[in-house]
mmCIF file of C-alpha atoms in Angstrom:
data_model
loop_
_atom_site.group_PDB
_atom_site.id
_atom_site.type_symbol
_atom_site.label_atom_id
_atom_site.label_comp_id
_atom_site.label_asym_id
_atom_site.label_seq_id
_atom_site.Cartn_x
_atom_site.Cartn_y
_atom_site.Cartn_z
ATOM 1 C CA UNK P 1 0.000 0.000 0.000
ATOM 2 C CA UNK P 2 0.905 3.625 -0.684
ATOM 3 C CA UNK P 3 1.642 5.655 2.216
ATOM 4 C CA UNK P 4 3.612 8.985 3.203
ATOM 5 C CA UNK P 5 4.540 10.280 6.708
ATOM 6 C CA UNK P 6 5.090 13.469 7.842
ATOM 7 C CA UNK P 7 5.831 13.119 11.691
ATOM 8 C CA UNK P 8 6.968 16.789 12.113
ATOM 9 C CA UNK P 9 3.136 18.732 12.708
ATOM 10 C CA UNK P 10 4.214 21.536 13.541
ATOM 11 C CA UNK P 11 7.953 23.571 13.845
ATOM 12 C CA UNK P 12 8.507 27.161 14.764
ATOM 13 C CA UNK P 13 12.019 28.729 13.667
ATOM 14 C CA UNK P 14 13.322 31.634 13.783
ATOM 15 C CA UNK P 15 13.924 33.954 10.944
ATOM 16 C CA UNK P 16 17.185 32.909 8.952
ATOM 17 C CA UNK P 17 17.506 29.946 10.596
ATOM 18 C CA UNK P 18 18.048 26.348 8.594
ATOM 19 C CA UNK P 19 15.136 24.190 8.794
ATOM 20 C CA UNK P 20 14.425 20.534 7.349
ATOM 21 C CA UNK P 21 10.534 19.216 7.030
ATOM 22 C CA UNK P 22 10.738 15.273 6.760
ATOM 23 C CA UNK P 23 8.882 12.868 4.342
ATOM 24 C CA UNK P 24 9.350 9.239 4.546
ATOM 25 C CA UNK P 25 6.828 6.837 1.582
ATOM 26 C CA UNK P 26 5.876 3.621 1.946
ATOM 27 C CA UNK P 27 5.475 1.495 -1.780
ATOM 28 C CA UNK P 28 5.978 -1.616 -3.108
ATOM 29 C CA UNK P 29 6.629 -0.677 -6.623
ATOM 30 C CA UNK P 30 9.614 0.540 -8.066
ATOM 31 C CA UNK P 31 8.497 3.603 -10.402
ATOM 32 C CA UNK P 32 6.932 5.938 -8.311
ATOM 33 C CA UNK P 33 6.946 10.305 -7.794
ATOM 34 C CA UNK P 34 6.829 12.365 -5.071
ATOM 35 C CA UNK P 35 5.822 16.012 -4.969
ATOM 36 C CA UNK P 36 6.130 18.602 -2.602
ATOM 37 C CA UNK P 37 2.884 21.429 -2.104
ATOM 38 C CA UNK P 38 3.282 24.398 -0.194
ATOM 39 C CA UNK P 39 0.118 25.567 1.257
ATOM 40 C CA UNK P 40 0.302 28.992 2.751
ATOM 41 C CA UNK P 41 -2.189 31.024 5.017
ATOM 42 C CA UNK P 42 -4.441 31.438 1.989
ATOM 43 C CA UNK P 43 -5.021 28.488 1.473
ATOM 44 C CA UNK P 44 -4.015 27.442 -1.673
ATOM 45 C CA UNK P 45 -1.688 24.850 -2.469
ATOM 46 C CA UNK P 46 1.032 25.653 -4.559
ATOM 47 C CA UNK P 47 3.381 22.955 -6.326
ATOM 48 C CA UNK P 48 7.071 22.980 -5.480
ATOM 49 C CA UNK P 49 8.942 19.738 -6.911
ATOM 50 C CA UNK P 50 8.162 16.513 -8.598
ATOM 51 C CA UNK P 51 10.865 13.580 -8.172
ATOM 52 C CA UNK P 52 10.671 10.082 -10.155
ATOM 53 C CA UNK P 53 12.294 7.453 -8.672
ATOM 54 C CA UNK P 54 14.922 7.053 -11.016
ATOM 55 C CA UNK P 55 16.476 10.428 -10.294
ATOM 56 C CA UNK P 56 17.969 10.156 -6.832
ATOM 57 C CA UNK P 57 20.180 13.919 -7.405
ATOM 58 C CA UNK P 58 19.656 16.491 -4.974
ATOM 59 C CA UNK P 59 17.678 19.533 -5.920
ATOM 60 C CA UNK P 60 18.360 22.878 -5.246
ATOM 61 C CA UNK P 61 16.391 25.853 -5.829
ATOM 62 C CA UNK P 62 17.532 29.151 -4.460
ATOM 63 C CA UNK P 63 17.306 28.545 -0.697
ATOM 64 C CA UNK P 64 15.444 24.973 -0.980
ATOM 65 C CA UNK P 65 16.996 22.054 -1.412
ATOM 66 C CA UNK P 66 15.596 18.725 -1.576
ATOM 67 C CA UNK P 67 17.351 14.898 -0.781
ATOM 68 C CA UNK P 68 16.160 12.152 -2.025
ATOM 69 C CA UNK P 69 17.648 9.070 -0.552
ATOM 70 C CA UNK P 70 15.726 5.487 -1.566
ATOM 71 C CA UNK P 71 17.511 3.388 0.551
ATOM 72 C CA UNK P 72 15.339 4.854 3.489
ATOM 73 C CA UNK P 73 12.304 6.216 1.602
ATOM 74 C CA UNK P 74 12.741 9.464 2.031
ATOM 75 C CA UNK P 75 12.653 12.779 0.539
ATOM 76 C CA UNK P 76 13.340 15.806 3.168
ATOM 77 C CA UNK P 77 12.704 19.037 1.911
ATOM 78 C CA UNK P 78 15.205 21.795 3.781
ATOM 79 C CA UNK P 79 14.911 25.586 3.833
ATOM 80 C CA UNK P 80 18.097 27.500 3.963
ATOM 81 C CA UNK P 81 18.133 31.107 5.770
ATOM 82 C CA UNK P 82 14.252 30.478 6.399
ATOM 83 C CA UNK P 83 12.333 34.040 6.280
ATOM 84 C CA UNK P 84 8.440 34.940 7.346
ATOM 85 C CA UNK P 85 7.097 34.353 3.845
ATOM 86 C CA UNK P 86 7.989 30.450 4.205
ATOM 87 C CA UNK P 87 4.980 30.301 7.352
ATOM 88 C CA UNK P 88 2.654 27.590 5.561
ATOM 89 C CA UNK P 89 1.748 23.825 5.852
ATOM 90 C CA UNK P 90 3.885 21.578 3.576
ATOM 91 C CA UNK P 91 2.749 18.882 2.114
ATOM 92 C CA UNK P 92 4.916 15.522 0.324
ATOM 93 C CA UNK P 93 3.045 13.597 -1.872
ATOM 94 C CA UNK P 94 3.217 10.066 -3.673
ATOM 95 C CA UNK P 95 1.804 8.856 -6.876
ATOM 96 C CA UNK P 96 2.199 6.134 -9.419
ATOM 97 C CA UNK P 97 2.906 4.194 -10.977
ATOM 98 C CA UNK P 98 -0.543 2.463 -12.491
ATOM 99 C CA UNK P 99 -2.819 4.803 -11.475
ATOM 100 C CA UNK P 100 -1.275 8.883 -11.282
ATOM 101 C CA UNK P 101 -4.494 10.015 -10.809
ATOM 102 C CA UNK P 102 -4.043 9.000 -7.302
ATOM 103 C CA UNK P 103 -1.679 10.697 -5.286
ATOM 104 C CA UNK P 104 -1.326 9.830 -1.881
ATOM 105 C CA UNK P 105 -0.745 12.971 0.757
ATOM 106 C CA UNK P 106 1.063 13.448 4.110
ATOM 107 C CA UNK P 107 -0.814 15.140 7.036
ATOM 108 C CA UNK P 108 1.527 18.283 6.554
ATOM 109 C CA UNK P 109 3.848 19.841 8.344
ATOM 110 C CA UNK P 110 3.121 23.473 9.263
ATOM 111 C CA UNK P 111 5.756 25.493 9.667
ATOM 112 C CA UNK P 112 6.275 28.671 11.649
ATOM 113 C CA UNK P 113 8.725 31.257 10.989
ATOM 114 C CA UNK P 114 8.635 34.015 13.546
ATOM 115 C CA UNK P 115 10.607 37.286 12.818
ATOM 116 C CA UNK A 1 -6.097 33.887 -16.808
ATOM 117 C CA UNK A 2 -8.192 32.865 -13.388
ATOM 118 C CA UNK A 3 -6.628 29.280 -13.103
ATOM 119 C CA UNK A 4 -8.829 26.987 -11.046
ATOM 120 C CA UNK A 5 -11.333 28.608 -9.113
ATOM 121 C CA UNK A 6 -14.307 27.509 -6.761
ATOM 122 C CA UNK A 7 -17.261 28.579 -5.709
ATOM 123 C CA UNK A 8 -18.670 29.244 -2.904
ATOM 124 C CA UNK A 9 -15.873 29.411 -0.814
ATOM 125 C CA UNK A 10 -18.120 29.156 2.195
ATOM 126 C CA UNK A 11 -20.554 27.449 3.020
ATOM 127 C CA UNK A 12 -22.931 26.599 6.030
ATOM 128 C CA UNK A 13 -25.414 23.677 5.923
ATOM 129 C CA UNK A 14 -27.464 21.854 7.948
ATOM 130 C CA UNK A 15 -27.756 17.796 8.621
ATOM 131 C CA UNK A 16 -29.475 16.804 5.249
ATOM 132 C CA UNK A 17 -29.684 19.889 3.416
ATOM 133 C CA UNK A 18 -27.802 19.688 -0.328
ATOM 134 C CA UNK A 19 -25.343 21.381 -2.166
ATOM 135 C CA UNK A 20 -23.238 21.543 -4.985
ATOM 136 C CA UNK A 21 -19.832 23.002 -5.290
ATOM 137 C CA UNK A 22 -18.201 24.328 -8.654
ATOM 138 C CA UNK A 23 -14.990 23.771 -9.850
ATOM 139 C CA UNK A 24 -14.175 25.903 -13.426
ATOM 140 C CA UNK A 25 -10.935 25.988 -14.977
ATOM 141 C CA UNK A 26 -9.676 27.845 -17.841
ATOM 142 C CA UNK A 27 -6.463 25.967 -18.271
ATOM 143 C CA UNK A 28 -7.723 23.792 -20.902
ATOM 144 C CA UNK A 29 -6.677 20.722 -18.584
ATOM 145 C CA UNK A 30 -8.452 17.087 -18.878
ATOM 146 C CA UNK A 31 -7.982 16.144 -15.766
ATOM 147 C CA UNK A 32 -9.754 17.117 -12.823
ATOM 148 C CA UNK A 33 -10.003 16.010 -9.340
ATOM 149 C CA UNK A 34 -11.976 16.844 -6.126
ATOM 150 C CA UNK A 35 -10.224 16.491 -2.403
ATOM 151 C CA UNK A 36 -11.593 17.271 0.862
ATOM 152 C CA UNK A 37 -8.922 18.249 3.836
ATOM 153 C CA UNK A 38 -9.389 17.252 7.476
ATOM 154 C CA UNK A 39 -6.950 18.636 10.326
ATOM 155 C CA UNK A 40 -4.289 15.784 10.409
ATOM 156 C CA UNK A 41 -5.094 14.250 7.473
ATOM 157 C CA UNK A 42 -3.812 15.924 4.561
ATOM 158 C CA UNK A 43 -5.596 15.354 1.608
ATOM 159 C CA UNK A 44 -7.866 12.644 0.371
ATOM 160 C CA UNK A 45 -9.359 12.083 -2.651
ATOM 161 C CA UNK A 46 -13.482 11.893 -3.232
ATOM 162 C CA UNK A 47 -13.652 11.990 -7.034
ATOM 163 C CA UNK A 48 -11.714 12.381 -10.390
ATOM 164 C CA UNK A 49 -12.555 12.807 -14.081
ATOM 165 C CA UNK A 50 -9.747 11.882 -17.019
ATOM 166 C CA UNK A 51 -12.225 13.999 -19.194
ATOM 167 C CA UNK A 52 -15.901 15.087 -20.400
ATOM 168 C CA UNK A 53 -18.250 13.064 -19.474
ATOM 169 C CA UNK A 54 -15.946 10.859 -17.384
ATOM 170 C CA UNK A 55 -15.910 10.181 -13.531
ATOM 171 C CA UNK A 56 -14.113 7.844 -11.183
ATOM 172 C CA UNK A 57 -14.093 7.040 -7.719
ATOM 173 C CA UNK A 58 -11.631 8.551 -5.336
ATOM 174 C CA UNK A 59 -10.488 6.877 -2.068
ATOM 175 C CA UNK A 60 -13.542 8.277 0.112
ATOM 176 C CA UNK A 61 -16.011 9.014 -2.490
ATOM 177 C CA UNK A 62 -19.329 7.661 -0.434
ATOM 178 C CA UNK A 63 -22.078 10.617 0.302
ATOM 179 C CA UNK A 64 -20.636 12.639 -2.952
ATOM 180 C CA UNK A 65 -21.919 12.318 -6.259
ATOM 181 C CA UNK A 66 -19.813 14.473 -9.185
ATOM 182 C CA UNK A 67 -20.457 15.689 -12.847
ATOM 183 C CA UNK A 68 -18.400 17.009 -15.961
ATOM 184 C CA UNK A 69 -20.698 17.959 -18.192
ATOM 185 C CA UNK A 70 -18.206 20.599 -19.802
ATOM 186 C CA UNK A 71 -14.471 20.085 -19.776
ATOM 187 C CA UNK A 72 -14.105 22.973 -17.821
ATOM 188 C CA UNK A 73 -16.216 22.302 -14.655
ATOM 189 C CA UNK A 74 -16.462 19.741 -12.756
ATOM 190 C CA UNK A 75 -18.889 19.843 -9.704
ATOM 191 C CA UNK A 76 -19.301 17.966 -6.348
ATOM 192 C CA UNK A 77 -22.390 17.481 -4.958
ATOM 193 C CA UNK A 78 -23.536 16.123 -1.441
ATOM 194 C CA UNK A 79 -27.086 14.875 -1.691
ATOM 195 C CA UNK A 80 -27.669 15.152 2.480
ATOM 196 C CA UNK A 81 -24.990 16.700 4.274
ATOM 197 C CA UNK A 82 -23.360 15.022 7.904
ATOM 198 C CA UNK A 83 -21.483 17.016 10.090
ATOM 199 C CA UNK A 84 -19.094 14.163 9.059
ATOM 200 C CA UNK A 85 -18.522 16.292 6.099
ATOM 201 C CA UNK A 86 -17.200 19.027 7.995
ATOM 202 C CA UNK A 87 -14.243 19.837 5.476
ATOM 203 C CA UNK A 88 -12.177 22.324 3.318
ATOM 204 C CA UNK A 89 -12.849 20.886 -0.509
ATOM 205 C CA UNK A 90 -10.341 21.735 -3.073
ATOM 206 C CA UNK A 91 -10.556 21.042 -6.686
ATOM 207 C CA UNK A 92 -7.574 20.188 -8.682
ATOM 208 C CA UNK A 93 -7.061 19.888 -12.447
ATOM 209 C CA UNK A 94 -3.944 18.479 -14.437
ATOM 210 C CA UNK A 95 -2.756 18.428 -18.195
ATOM 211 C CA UNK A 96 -2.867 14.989 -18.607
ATOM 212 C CA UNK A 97 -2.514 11.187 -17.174
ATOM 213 C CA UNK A 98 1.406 11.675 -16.370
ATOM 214 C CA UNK A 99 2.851 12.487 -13.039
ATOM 215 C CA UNK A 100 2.425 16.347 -13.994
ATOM 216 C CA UNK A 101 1.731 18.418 -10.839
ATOM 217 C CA UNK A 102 -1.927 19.438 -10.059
ATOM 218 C CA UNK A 103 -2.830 23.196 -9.895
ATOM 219 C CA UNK A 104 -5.532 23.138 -6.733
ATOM 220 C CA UNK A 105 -7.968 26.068 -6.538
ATOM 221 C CA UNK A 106 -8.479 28.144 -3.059
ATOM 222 C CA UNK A 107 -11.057 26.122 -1.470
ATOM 223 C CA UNK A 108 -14.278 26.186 0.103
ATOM 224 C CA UNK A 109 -15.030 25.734 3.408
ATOM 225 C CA UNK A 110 -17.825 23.227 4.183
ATOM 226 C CA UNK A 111 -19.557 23.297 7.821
ATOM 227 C CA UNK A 112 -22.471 21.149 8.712
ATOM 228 C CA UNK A 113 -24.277 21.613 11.804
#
């Protein structure tokens, strides 16, 4: 069964401070993706990344960064030099690979950045 | 360019009254999807369409019935609410059946009493 964790439900940091949110899947098969959502105060949720599992490289994209790491199902999403505008519930997601109309979310991490 | 939107984006109903919500999307996607998000739970599916005319079941799609008459809307209807349906609904629509991302519209805010 398809499953994704997020056991971080809530962190507070401080402005400029590192911070990582954690996702760890659950899946039998072997060609999967995961996506990570951004869902700030508004309410919206906003797309940040896709993954396959064929491409375990690191992502970087001005101060995020994302790891991918197979060998224990995760893929931790990190915000470098964190600032006010990052305050927002993230979401990881799983999907594929017969069916990518289902994607499979985390509970979300919300994430507090106090000034 | 409006992207998804939904409407209403609140909404207060009693045990059994009905309601539909609309989903409309300019994007010219086929895919669309309907989610409802409970504290704790992230997101679960109810319903999806793969095009006009088309509609599949989601992983909690029981006491929600859904139509896409027009490739651009696609709306979710509860026949007799529960307080059990307590929720924040989001719509989502995406280009195609690949992994693509989904563009999600603002939500709408769903209280029974």
């Amino acid at each position: 069964a398809q499953k994704v964790t997020q056991a971080q439900t809530e962190i507070s940091v401080v402005e400029k401070e590192d911070v990582t949110l954690d996702c760890v899947y659950e899946t039998r098969d072997t060609t999967y993706y995961l996506f990570w959502y951004k869902q700030p105060p508004s309410g919206e949720l906003v797309f940040l990344i896709r993954r396959n599992s064929f491409d375990e490289q690191n992502e970087i994209s001005g101060r995020y960064s994302w790891n991918f790491q197979k060998s224990t199902s995760s893929f931790n999403f990190t915000i470098t030099a964190s600032q006010v505008v990052d305050s927002a519930v993230y979401f990881c997601a799983l999907s594929g690979p017969y069916n990518f109309n289902k994607f499979y979310f985390g509970s979300g991490t919300k994430l507090n950045v106090k000034p | 360019n409006a992207g998804v939107t939904q409407t209403p984006k609140f909404r207060v109903l009693k045990t059994g009254q009905s309601m539909t919500l609309l989903c409309a999307q300019d994007m010219n996607h086929e895919y669309m999807y309907w989610y409802r998000q409970d504290p704790g739970m992230g997101l679960r599916l109810i319903h999806y369409s793969v095009g006009e005319g088309t509609t599949a079941k989601g992983e909690v799609p029981d006491g929600y019935n859904v139509s896409r008459l027009k490739k651009q809307n696609f709306l979710l209807g509860l026949e007799s609410a529960a307080p059990s349906q307590t929720s924040v609904y989001f719509c989502a629509t995406k280009v195609g059946d690949d992994p693509y991302e989904q563009y999600f519209g603002p939500g709408t805010r769903l209280t029974v009493t």
